[in-house]
Amino acid sequence: MNWNKFKFIDLFAGIGGIRIPFDRLGGTCVFTSEWDKYAQQMYFENFGDKPNGDITQIYEDNIPEHDVLLAGFPCQPFSIMGEGQGFADTRGTLFFDIERIIKAKKPKAFLLENVKQLVGHDGGRTFKVIMERLRAQGYTVYSKVLNALNFGVPQKRERIIIVGFREKIDFTWPKGTHNYPPLANILEEDSMVDPSLFASKKIQQSRIDLCKNIPDYPSIWHQNKSGNISALPYSCALRAGASYSYLLVNGRRRLSAREMLRLQGFPDSFKIVVSYTQLRKQAGNSVTVPLIQAVAENMIEALRTRAPKRHNQEQMILIWEEGRISA
């Protein structure tokens, strides 16, 4: 197969953060699913595709054949901000829709993304179930927690990435740069920011009183659950449901819509066609594009360079080993 051109599907697509790297690598998206109407609107305006709705209502036979499956399945059942109910939350069971599609369509590879808390959820049992069920489909599966801070954006955002291959393929995780650009690279001038995003003088002063060390460089002020404030040269993870004062630029204002997208690595050409409130939610739910780009490049390179084994029909032997098929 020519991996300079391939087909992929984009499940739980959000605003398309996982799609962008695979588009860049020569892929063609043949199917998209996203139920949120505002995310659908953003997706259509930026990619020209209207996502299908609820994946639980879509029969797998109606999904086109594809080479790669992508899915940033809902993280709220496993996240710190959510209640951590996992599979007890109906959103947590959406993994099994991914499983049924993989089982029916048998893509050559897949990439799944979720919050790092998935790994330790329920004492690690939830993650074990996911890995076992993916391997039971005959895939070689790799997983690793990666931090966006190591992939070119000033945002500390740790996510579990799971990649799988239908054949035995040696996959190497990207190492990352282990440095990040200064916040100044993504921040807009205060004069260009909507005045409504600025905190009142009272709130600003209260933050100054709580912040022990005020830096002389651009910073994001993060208030933790105890009320303590840290001024950092990077942003903590964007969150869809965070409070007003969770992240403040230089202790004075909220991040603008464009700044939030920049923190996730979206290009400035990415159109914003929804309200600030909706964009904030979508950015918080999205992936960090450069991190996914690094993983995608290694995935496609591994698929491109793999030397296929040639066998006569008489010599073909299928061997079951730990739930995986090798030839």
PDB file of C-alpha atoms in Angstrom, residues 2-10 18-31 65-70 296-297 299-301:
ATOM      1  CA  ASN A   2       1.114   3.556  -0.760  1.00  0.00           C
ATOM      2  CA  TRP A   3       1.070   5.362   2.589  1.00  0.00           C
ATOM      3  CA  ASN A   4       1.522   8.701   0.865  1.00  0.00           C
ATOM      4  CA  LYS A   5      -2.221   8.426   0.345  1.00  0.00           C
ATOM      5  CA  PHE A   6      -4.523   6.749   2.818  1.00  0.00           C
ATOM      6  CA  LYS A   7      -8.060   6.955   4.183  1.00  0.00           C
ATOM      7  CA  PHE A   8      -9.027   7.635   7.786  1.00  0.00           C
ATOM      8  CA  ILE A   9     -12.088   8.212   9.933  1.00  0.00           C
ATOM      9  CA  ASP A  10     -12.377  10.794  12.705  1.00  0.00           C
ATOM     10  CA  ILE A  18      -6.606  14.912  15.600  1.00  0.00           C
ATOM     11  CA  ARG A  19      -7.556  15.234  11.949  1.00  0.00           C
ATOM     12  CA  ILE A  20      -5.163  18.075  11.102  1.00  0.00           C
ATOM     13  CA  PRO A  21      -1.907  16.039  11.308  1.00  0.00           C
ATOM     14  CA  PHE A  22      -3.332  13.169   9.264  1.00  0.00           C
ATOM     15  CA  ASP A  23      -4.544  15.598   6.601  1.00  0.00           C
ATOM     16  CA  ARG A  24      -1.029  17.043   6.465  1.00  0.00           C
ATOM     17  CA  LEU A  25       0.468  13.565   6.033  1.00  0.00           C
ATOM     18  CA  GLY A  26      -1.572  12.835   2.918  1.00  0.00           C
ATOM     19  CA  GLY A  27      -4.657  11.265   4.424  1.00  0.00           C
ATOM     20  CA  THR A  28      -8.229  11.704   3.244  1.00  0.00           C
ATOM     21  CA  CYS A  29     -10.980  11.782   5.844  1.00  0.00           C
ATOM     22  CA  VAL A  30     -13.882   9.601   4.647  1.00  0.00           C
ATOM     23  CA  PHE A  31     -16.116   9.735   7.741  1.00  0.00           C
ATOM     24  CA  GLU A  65     -13.662   1.374   4.539  1.00  0.00           C
ATOM     25  CA  HIS A  66     -10.586   3.109   5.915  1.00  0.00           C
ATOM     26  CA  ASP A  67      -6.935   2.531   6.739  1.00  0.00           C
ATOM     27  CA  VAL A  68      -6.664   4.448  10.021  1.00  0.00           C
ATOM     28  CA  LEU A  69      -9.195   5.032  12.795  1.00  0.00           C
ATOM     29  CA  LEU A  70      -8.842   8.141  14.976  1.00  0.00           C
ATOM     30  CA  ALA A 296       1.129  10.585  13.578  1.00  0.00           C
ATOM     31  CA  GLU A 297       4.418  11.108  11.762  1.00  0.00           C
ATOM     32  CA  MET A 299       2.901   6.004  12.902  1.00  0.00           C
ATOM     33  CA  ILE A 300       2.810   6.692   9.176  1.00  0.00           C
ATOM     34  CA  GLU A 301       6.580   6.364   8.866  1.00  0.00           C
TER      35      GLU A 301
END
